[in-house]
XYZ file of C-alpha atoms in Angstrom:
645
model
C -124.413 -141.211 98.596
C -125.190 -138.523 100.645
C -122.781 -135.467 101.042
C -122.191 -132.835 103.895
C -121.282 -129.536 103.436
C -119.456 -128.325 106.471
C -120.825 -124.773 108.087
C -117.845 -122.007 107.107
C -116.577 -120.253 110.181
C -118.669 -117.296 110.931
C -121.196 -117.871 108.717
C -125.025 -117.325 110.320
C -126.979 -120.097 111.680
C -128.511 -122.423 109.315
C -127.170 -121.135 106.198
C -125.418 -124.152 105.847
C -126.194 -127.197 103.963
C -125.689 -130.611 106.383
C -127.255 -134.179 105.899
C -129.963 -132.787 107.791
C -131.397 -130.685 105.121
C -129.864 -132.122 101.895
C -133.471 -133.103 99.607
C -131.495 -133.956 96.533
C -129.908 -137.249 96.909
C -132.373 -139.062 94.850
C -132.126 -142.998 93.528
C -133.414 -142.162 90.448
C -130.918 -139.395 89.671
C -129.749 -139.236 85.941
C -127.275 -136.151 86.687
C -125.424 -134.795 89.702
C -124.973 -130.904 90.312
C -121.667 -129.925 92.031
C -121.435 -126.685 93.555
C -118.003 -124.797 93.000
C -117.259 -125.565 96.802
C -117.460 -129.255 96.297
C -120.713 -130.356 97.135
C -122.869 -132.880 95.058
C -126.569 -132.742 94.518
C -128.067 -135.814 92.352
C -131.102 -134.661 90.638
C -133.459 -135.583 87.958
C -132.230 -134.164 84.013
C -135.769 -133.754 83.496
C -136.396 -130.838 86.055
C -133.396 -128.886 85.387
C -134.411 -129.052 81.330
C -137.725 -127.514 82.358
C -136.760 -125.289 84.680
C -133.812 -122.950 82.428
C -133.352 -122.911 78.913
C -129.396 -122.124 79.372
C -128.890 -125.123 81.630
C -130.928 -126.984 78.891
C -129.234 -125.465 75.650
C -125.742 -124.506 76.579
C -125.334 -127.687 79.316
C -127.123 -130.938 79.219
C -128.073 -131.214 75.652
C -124.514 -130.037 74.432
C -123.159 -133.043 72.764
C -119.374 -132.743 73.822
C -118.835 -133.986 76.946
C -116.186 -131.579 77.608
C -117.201 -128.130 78.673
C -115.405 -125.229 80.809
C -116.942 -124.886 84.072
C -116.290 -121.135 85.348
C -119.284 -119.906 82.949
C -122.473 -121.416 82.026
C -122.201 -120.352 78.896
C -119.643 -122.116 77.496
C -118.910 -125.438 76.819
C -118.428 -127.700 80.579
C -116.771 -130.325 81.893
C -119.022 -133.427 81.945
C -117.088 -136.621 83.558
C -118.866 -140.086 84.779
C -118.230 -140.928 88.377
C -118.417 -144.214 89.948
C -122.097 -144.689 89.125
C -121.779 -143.674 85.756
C -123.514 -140.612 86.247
C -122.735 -137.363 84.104
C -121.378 -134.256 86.770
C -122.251 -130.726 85.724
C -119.632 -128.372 87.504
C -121.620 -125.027 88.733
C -119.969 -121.947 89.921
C -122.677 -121.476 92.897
C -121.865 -122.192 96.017
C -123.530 -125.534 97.791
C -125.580 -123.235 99.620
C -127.181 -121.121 96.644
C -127.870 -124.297 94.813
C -129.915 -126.588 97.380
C -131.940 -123.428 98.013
C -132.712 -123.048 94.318
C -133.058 -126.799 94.084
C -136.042 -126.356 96.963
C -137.656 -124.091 94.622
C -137.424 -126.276 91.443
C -138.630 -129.574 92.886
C -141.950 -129.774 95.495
C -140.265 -129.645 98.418
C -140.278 -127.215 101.268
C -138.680 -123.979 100.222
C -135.425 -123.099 101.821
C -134.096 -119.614 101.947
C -130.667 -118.783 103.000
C -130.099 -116.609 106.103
C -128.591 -113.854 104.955
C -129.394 -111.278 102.879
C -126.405 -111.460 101.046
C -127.278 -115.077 100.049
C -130.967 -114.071 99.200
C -129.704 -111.667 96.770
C -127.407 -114.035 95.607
C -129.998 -116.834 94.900
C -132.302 -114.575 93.184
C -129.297 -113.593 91.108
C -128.191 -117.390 90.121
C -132.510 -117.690 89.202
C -131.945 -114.569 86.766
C -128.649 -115.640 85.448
C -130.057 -118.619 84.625
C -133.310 -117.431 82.787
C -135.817 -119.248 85.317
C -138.473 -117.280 85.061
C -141.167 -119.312 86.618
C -138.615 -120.284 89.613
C -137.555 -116.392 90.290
C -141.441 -115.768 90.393
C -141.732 -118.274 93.268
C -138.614 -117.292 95.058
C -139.516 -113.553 94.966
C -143.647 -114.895 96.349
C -141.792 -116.855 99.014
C -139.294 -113.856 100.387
C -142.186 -111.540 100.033
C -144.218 -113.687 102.836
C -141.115 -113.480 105.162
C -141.610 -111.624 108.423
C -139.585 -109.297 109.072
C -139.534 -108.433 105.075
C -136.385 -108.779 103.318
C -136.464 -104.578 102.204
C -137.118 -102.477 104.945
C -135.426 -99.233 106.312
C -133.024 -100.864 108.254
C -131.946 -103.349 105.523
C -132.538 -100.879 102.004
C -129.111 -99.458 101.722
C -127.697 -102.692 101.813
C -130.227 -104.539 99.420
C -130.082 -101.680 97.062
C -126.385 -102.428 96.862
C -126.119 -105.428 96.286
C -129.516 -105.610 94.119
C -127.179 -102.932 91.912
C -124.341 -105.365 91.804
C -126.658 -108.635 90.788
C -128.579 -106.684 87.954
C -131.747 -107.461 90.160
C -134.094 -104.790 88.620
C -137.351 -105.415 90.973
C -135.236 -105.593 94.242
C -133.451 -102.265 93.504
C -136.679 -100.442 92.469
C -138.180 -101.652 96.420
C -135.119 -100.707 97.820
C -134.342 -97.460 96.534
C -138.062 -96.892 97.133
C -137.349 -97.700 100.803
C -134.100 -95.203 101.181
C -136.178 -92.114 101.025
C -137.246 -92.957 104.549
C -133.821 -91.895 105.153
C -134.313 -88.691 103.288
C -132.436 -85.968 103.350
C -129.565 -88.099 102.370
C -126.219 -86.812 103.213
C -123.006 -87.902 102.446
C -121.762 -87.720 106.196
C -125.135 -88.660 107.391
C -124.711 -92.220 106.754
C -121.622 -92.463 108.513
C -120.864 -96.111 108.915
C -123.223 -96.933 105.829
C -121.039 -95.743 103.097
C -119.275 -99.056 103.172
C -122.140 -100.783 102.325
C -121.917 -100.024 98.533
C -119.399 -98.323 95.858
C -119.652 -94.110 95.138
C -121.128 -95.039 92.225
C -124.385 -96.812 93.238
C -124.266 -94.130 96.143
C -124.406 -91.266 93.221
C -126.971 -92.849 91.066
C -129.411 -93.282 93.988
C -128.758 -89.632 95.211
C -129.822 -88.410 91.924
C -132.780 -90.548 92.023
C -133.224 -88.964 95.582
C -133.455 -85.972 93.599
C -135.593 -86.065 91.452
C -138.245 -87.831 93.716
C -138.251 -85.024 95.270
C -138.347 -82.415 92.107
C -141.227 -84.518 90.770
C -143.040 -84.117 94.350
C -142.328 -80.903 94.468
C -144.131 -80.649 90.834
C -147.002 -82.736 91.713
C -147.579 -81.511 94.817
C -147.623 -77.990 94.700
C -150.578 -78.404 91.884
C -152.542 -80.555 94.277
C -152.338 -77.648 96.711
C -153.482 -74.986 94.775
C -155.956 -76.830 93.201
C -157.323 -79.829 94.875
C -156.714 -79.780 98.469
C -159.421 -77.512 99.001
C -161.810 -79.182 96.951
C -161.216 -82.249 99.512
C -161.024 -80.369 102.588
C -163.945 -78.429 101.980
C -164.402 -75.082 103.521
C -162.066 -74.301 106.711
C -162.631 -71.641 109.359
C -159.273 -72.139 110.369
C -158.020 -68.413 111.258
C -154.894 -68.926 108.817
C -155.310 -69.762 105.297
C -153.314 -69.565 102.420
C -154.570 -68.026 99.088
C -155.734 -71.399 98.281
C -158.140 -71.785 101.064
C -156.429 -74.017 102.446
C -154.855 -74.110 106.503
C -151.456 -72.745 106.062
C -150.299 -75.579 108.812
C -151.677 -78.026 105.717
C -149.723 -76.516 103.381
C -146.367 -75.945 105.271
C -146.862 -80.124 106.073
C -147.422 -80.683 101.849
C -144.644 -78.734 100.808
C -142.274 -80.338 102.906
C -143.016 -83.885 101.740
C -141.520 -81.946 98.558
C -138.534 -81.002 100.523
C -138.560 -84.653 102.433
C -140.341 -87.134 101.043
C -139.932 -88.775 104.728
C -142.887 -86.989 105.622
C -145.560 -88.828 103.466
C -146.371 -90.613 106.492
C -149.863 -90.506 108.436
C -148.414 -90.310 111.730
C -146.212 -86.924 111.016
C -149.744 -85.923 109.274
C -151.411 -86.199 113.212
C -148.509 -85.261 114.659
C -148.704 -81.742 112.388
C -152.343 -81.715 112.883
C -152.442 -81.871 116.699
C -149.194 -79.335 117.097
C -151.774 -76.415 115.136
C -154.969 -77.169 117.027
C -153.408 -77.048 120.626
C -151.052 -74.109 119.760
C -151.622 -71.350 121.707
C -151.634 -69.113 118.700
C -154.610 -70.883 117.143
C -157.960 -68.899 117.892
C -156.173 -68.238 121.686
C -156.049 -70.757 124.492
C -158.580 -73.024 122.902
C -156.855 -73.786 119.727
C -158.180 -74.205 116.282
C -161.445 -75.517 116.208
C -162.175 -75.292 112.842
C -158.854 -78.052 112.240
C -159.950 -79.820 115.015
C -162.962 -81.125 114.332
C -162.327 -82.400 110.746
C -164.245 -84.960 109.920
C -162.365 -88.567 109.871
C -163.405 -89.204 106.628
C -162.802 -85.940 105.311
C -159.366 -86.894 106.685
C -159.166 -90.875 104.995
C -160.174 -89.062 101.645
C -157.446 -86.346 101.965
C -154.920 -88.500 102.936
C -155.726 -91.214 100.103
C -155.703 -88.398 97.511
C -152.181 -86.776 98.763
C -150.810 -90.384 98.930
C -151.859 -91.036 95.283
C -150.555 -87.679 94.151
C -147.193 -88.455 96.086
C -146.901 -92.050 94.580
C -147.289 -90.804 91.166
C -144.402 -88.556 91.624
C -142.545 -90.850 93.466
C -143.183 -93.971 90.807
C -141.997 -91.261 87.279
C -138.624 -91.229 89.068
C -137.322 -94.729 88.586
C -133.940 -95.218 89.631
C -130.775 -96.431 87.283
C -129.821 -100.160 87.346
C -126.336 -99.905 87.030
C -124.499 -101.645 83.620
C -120.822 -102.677 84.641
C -118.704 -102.569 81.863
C -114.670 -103.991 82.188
C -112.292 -101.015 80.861
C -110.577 -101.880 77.813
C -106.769 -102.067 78.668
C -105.108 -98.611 77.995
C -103.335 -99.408 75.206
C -106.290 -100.625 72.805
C -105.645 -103.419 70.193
C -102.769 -102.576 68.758
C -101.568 -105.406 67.319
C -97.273 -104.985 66.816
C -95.192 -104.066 68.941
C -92.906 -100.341 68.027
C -90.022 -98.812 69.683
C -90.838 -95.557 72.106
C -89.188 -92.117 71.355
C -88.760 -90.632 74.535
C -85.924 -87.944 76.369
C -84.677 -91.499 77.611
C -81.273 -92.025 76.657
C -80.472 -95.425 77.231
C -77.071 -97.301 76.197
C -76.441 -98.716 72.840
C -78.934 -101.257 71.776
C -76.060 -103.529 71.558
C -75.638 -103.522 75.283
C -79.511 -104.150 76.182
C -79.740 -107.725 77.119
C -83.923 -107.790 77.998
C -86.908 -106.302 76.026
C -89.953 -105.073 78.320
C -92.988 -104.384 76.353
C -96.073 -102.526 77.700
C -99.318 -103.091 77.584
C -99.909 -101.005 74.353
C -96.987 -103.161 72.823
C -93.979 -100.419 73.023
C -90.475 -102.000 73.348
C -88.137 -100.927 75.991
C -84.341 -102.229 75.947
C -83.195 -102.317 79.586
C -80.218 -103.876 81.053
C -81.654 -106.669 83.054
C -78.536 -105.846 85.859
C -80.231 -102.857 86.417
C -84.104 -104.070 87.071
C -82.523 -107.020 89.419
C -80.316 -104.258 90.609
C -83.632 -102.178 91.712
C -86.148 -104.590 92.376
C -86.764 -107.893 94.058
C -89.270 -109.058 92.093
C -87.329 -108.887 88.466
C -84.348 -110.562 90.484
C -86.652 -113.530 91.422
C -88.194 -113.817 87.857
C -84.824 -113.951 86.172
C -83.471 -116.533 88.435
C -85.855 -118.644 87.301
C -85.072 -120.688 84.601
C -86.475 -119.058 81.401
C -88.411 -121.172 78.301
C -86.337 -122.194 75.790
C -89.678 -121.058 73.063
C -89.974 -117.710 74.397
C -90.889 -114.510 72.624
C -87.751 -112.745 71.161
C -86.940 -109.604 69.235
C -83.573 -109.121 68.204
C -82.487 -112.033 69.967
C -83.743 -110.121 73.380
C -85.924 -111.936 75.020
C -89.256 -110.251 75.717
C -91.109 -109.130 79.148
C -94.879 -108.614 79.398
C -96.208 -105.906 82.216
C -99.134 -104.562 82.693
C -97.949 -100.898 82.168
C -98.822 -98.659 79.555
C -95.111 -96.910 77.572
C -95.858 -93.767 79.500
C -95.590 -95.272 82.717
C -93.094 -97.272 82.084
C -90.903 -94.937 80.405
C -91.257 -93.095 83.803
C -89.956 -96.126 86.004
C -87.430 -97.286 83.647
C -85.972 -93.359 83.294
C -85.846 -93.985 87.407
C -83.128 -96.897 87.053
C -80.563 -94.406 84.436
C -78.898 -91.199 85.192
C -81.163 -89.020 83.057
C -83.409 -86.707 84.325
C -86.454 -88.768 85.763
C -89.500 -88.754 83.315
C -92.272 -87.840 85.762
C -95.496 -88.138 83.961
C -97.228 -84.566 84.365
C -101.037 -85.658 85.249
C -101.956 -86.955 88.429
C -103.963 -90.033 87.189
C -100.421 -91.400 86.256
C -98.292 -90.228 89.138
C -100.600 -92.773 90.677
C -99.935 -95.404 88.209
C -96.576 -94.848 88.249
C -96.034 -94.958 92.027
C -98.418 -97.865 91.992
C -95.764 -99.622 89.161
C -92.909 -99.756 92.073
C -95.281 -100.966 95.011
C -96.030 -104.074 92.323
C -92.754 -104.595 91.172
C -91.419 -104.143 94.844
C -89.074 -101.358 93.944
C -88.282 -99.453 97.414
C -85.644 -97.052 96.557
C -86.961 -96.072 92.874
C -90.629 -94.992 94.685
C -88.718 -93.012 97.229
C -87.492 -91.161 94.977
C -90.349 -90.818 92.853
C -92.000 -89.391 95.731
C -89.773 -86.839 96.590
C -89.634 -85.459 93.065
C -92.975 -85.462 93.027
C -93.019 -83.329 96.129
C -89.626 -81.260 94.771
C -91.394 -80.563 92.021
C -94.886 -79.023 93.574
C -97.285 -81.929 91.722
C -100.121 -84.359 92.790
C -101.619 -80.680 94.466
C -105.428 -81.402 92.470
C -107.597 -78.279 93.280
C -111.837 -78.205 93.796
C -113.408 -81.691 92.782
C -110.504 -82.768 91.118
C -109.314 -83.395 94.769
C -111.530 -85.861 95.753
C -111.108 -87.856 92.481
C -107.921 -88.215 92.986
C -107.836 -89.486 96.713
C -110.509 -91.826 95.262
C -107.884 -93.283 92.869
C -105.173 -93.252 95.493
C -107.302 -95.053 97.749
C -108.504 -97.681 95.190
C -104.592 -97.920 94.177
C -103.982 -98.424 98.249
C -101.498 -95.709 98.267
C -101.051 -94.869 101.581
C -99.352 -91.355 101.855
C -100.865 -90.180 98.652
C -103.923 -91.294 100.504
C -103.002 -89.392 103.138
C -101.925 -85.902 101.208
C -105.099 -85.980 98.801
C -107.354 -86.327 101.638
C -106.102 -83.119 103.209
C -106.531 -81.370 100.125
C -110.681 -82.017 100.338
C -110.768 -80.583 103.583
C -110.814 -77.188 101.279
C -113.933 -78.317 100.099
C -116.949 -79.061 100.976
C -117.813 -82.861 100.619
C -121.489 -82.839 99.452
C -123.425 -84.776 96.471
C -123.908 -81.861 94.455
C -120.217 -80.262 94.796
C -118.780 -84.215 94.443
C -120.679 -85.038 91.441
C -119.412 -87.729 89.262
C -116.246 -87.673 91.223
C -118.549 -90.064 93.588
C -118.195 -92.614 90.886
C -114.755 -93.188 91.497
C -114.673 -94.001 95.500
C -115.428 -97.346 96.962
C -117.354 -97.321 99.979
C -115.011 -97.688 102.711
C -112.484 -94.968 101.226
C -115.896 -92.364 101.411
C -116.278 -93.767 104.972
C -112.328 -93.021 106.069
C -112.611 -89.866 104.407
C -115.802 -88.649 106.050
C -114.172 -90.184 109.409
C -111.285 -87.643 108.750
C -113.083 -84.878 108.123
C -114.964 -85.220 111.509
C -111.890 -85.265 113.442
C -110.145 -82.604 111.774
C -113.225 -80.244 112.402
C -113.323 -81.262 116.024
C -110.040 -80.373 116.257
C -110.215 -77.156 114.801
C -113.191 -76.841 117.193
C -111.370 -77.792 120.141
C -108.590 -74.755 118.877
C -111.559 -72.683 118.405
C -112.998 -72.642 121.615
C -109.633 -72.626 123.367
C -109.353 -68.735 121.745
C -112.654 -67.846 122.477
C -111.727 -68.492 126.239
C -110.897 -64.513 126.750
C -109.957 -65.431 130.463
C -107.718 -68.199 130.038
C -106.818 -68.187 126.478
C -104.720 -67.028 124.759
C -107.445 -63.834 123.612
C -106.956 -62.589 127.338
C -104.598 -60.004 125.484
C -107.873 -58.647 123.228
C -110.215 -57.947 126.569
C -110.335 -53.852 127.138
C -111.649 -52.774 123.693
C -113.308 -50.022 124.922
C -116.496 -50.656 121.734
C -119.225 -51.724 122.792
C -120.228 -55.698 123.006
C -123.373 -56.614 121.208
C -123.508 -59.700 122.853
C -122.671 -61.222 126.148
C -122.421 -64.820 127.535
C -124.822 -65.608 130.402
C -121.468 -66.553 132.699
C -120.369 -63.390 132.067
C -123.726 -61.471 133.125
C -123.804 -64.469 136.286
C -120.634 -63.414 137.215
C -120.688 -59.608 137.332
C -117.336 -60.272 134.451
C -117.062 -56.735 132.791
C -114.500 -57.731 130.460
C -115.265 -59.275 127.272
C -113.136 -60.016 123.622
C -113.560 -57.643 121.204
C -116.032 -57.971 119.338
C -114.299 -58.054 115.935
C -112.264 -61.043 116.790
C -115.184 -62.952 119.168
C -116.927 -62.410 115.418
C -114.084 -63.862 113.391
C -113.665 -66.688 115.942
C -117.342 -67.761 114.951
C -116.574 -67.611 111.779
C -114.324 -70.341 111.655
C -116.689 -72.410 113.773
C -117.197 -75.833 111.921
C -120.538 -76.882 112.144
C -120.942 -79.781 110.161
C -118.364 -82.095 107.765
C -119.619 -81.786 104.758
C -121.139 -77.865 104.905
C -118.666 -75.478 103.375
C -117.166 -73.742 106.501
C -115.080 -76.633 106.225
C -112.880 -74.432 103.913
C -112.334 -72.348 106.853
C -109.556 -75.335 108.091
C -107.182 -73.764 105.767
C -104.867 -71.376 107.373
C -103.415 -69.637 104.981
C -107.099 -67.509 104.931
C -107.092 -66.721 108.800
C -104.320 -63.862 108.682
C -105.658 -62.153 105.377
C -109.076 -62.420 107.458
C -107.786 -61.309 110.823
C -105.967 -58.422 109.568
C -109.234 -56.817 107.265
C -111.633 -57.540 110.558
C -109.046 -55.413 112.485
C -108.535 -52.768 110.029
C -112.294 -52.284 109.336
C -112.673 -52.329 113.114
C -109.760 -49.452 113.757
C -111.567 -47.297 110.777
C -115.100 -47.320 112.276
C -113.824 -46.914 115.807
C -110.831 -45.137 115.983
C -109.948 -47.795 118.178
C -106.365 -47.272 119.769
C -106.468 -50.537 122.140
C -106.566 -53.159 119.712
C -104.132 -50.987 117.243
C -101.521 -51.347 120.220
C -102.490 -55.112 121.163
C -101.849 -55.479 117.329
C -98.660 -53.866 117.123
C -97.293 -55.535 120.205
C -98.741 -59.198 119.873
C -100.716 -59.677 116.799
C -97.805 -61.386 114.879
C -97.418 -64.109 117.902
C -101.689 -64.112 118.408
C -101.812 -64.904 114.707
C -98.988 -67.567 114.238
C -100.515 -69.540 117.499
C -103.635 -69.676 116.360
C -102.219 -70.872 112.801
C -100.104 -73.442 114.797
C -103.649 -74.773 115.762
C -105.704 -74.777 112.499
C -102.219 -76.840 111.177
C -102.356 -79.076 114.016
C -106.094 -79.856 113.044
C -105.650 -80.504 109.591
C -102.143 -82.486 110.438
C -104.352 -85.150 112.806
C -102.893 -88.606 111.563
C -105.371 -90.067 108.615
C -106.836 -93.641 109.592
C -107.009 -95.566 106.302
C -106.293 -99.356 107.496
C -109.386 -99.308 109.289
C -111.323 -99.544 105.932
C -109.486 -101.827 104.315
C -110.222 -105.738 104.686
C-alpha cells in the first residue's frame, strides 16, 4: 500500500512527502511507522533495532502491546492492521521521518527544505540516541551548498539549535553571529523575533566574553609577538612595540569587534596607511608597502590562531528548559484562607473554589454567574453526580493561586477590593478576568489600580514587567509598561536578566516603539530649533555672542540666531539612537527643571536682560508647548498586534 502525504499550504517546495519520493513501502515489511500526521511508512524491525536503542528498548521489544504514543518513552500503542502488521505511533511529522528513514536505510539521502525541518530532523536523530545516523545527517548537511550556518541564516539556527538541545549546531552558529558584531539590541531590528530574550541574553554574554578573551589574547600577541613576525619596520609610526601603529590600531579592534578578523579588512587597513598622504608624504609608506607576502601569510596565520584560541575558550551556554513548578507546591490538603474578605455565613455559600495551592474559597455561585460568562456556562452544565465535595459544597478547580483569587473573588462583594500589592500579580490577577471572561470586574480592577498609583515599576524593573504583560497579552498594561522604558535606556548590559523574560516579538514591538517615539520627539525637536518659523522666533535678539552658526544662516546674510543657551538645550534632547540613554530625555517632567537652570546660569554670566524679559513674558507658554510635544511623542499609539501570530 502506498500512502501520500498531501503538501500543507505554504509549506516550501519539496518538503513534502508524495508517492513520488516515498522509499519505505517495502514487501518484506515486519512493522509500519506512522507519523503523528497520519502517514505510514512500512519498514524492516531489523533496521530500526540497529539504528536506536530507545526505539529498540522502550518500543519494539516491549512486550505489552499497548503503549502511549505522545512520548517514546513510555509504553505505545501497538495495534495489527489489515495485514497483520504491528503500527508504532511516532510523534514526528511524515516529513521528519522519511528523511530520517533515507538516512537509516541505503537509499539516497533526503533533506527537508527548510531549515526549520533540518533542525528538526537532527533533533528527532538526538532524541532518539542514533548516534551513527546523526553522524551521517550532520556529513550530509555539511556538503550542502549554500551551507546550512552562515551569516544570513546564524541567528535563526542558533535559535532553534537552543530550543532542540543541538549542542554542535549552536556552537557553529553562535560562532557565526559575531560576524554581526557589535550586537545591539535595536540593531537587529526585525531579528529579535527570531528567538526568545533568553537565548538572545545568553548569546550576548557569550558575545562578551569573545571579545574579553580577544582582548586578553590579543593584546599579548602585540606586545610580544607581532614584531617577532613582522620583522623590523621602517614604517615612520611605531608603537613601543615596534610594531606599525596602523597594525596595532587594526589588532586591537578585532578585540573591540571580532568582525574584523577577516583578511580583506586586513588589506583594506593595509592599503588605507600606505597611500595616506600622511605616510612618509605624497608617496606613502614604503616601508608597509612592500611587506613581503609571506611575511604577510605567516602574520596573518599566527593572528588567526591567536584569535581562534580566544574565540574557541568562550563556548556559549546550551540552554536547559526547565517547566515551573505550579505556585502553590505540593501541598497535599486543601485549608481555608484568612483574608480581610468578609464573605456571608458559610451556611449561605453554595460552591467551593479551590486554588491551585489547595485554599478553599466559599462563594455564592449567583454571584460568579452573576459576573462572568464563563462560570454561567460551566454551571449550566449538568454537574457529575461523583464529584469532589466538602461540606456538601461541591468543589471548583482553577488555576489560580489563594492570593489571586482572593483578589478576584473580593471584586464580586462589597468589601474593599483586595488588590495584590506587587506587580507580578496585578498581572495575574488582571490576567484571571480576561480567562474567566469577567468584563466589568477587570474594569474595575484597572481603575483601582490606576486610583491607587500602582503597576508604575521604575529602572529595569520596567522592562520586566512589560515582558510579563506582553507574555500575559495584556494589551493596555502592554501599552503603559512600555512607556515607562522609554526612561531607560534599552541596552544588554542595563536589561540584564530582565532579557530572560521577553519573547522575541514583544523585544521587536518594543524596540519598534521606541523608534517612533524618538522620531517624534525629533520631529518636535527640530520644529523648536526652527528660530524663524518656530515657535523659538521669540528667543532670536540675545545680544551674547553665538559660538556657532548654520551655513544657511552665513548663505543668507541671516543675523539673527537662538540663543545660544536654549539652541544648546535643544541639542540636548536630540535622540540619537533607541537604545543610547538620551532616550531618558523623552520624559518631560526634566525639560522645565532643565530650561529654567540653562536660563538662570545664562542671566548670571551675562547679565542678560533680553531673555530675562522673553522669560517673564512667554517662558511659561514656550515651556508648556514644548512639553505638549515631548507628551505627544511619548503618547504615539503602541503597535502590539503586529507581533502577535
Amino acid at each position: 500500500m502506498s500512502t501520500v502525504l498531501r503538501e500543507s499550504s505554504g509549506s516550501p517546495s519539496g518538503s513534502a512527502v508524495s508517492s513520488d519520493n516515498l522509499l519505505f513501502d517495502l514487501p518484506e515489511a515486519d512493522v509500519i511507522l506512522r507519523s503523528c500526521d497520519s502517514f505510514e511508512f512500512r519498514v524492516l524491525k531489523s533496521y530500526i533495532l540497529h539504528s536506536s536503542p530507545i526505539l529498540c528498548e522502550k518500543v519494539l521489544t516491549s512486550p505489552d502491546p499497548q503503549f502511549n504514543a505522545t512520548t517514546i518513552t513510555s509504553k505505545s500503542e501497538l495495534r495489527l492492521d489489515a495485514a497483520s502488521l504491528p503500527v508504532i505511533q511516532l510523534p514526528d511529522t511524515g516529513v521528519i521521518i522519511l528523511s530520517l528513514l533515507s538516512y537509516i536505510y541505503h537509499v539516497p539521502p533526503i533533506v527537508p527544505a527548510t531549515i526549520d525541518q533540518v533542525m528538526e530532523l537532527l533533533s528527532v536523530a538526538q532524541r532518539y540516541k542514533m548516534d551513527v545516523v546523526l553522524t551521517r545527517i550532520r556529513s550530509h548537511i555539511a556538503q550542502q551548498d549554500p551551507p546550512l550556518i552562515r551569516e544570513e541564516t546564524a541567528l535563526q539556527v542558533y535559535s532553534l539549535a537552543q530550543r532542540c538541545g543541538l549542542r554542535e549546531e549552536m556552537l557553529q552558529a553562535a560562532r557565526s553571529t559575531l560576524a554581526l558584531s557589535p550586537l545591539t539590541i535595536d540593531g537587529l531590528e526585525d531579528k529579535l523575533d527570531m528567538m526568545p530574550g533568553a537565548c538572545l541574553y545568553e548569546l550576548w554574554k557569550y558575545h562578551e566574553r569573545v571579545k574579553s578573551n580577544l582582548a586578553q589574547a590579543l593584546c599579548e600577541f602585540r606586545t610580544s609577538h607581532a614584531q617577532t613576525l613582522l620583522g623590523n619596520s621602517a614604517c615612520e609610526s611605531l608603537t613601543a612595540s615596534r610594531i606599525p601603529t596602523w597594525l596595532d590600531s587594526f589588532i586591537e579592534n578585532i578585540g573591540r569587534d571580532p568582525a574584523f578578523l577577516d583578511l580583506t579588512r586586513f588589506h583594506l587597513a593595509l592599503s588605507t596607511h600606505v597611500q595616506s598622504p600622511q605616510s612618509r608624504g605624497k608617496g606613502g609608506c614604503v616601508s608597509c608597502a612592500y611587506i613581503h607576502h609571506k611575511t604577510i601569510r605567516a602574520f596573518w596565520a599566527a593572528l588567526t590562531a591567536v584569535a581562534n584560541g580566544g574565540i574557541t575558550k568562550a563556548e556559549p551556554t546550551l540552554l536547559v528548559v526547565e517547566e515551573r513548578a505550579g505556585s502553590g507546591g505540593h501541598a497535599t490538603s486543601s485549608r481555608e484562607f484568612t483574608s480581610s474578605l468578609k464573605p456571608s455565613p458559610p451556611s449561605m455559600a453554595d460552591v467551593i473554589l479551590q486554588s491551585a495551592d489547595l485554599v478553599n474559597f466559599r462563594v455564592h455561585r449567583s454571584a460568579l454567574v452573576a459576573s462572568s460568562p464563563f462560570f454561567d456556562a460551566m454551571f449550566s452544565l449538568p454537574q457529575p453526580p461523583n464529584g469532589e465535595t466538602v461540606d456538601g459544597l461541591p468543589v471548583v478547580h482553577l488555576s489560580e493561586n489563594a492570593e489571586i483569587l482572593n483578589s478576584l473573588i473580593s471584586m464580586l462583594y462589597p468589601v474593599t477590593p483586595a488588590i495584590p500589592d506587587t506587580d507580578d500579580n496585578i498581572l495575574a490577577l488582571i490576567a484571571a478576568t480576561e480567562k474567566y471572561d469577567m468584563v466589568a470586574v477587570r474594569s474595575s480592577i484597572r481603575a483601582e489600580v490606576s486610583r491607587r498609583g500602582l503597576l508604575a515599576p521604575k529602572g529595569v524593573e520596567a522592562f520586566r514587567v512589560h515582558a510579563v504583560a506582553c507574555s500575559k497579552r495584556l494589551y493596555p498594561e502592554m501599552a503603559i509598561t512600555a512607556r515607562l522604558t522609554l526612561d531607560y535606556p534599552m541596552t544588554f548590559e542595563y536589561l540584564g536578566e530582565a532579557l530572560r523574560s521577553y519573547e522575541g516579538w514583544a523585544l521587536r514591538d518594543l524596540v519598534n516603539f521606541r523608534q517612533r517615539c524618538s522620531d517624534q520627539l525629533d520631529i518636535c525637536i527640530q520644529s523648536f530649533l526652527d528660530y524663524r518659523k518656530g515657535p523659538s522666533k521669540i528667543w532670536v535678539g540675545c545680544p551674547a555672542p553665538a559660538p556657532f552658526l548654520r551655513s544657511s544662516q552665513c548663505k543668507n546674510n541671516d543675523p539673527g540666531f537662538l540663543a545660544t543657551w536654549l539652541q544648546n538645550l535643544l541639542w540636548k534632547l536630540e535622540p540619537p539612537l533607541v537604545g543610547a540613554p538620551a532616550i531618558q530625555t523623552l520624559n518631560p517632567c526634566q525639560f522645565r527643571k532643565e530650561y529654567l537652570e540653562a536660563l538662570q546660569e545664562h542671566v548670571k554670566q551675562k547679565d542678560c536682560h533680553f531673555c530675562t524679559r522673553v522669560h517673564t513674558m512667554q517662558g511659561e507658554a514656550f515651556c508648556a508647548e514644548i512639553e505638549k510635544g515631548m507628551v505627544q511623542a511619548r503618547n504615539i499609539v503602541y503597535s502590539f498586534l503586529e507581533g502577535i501570530q
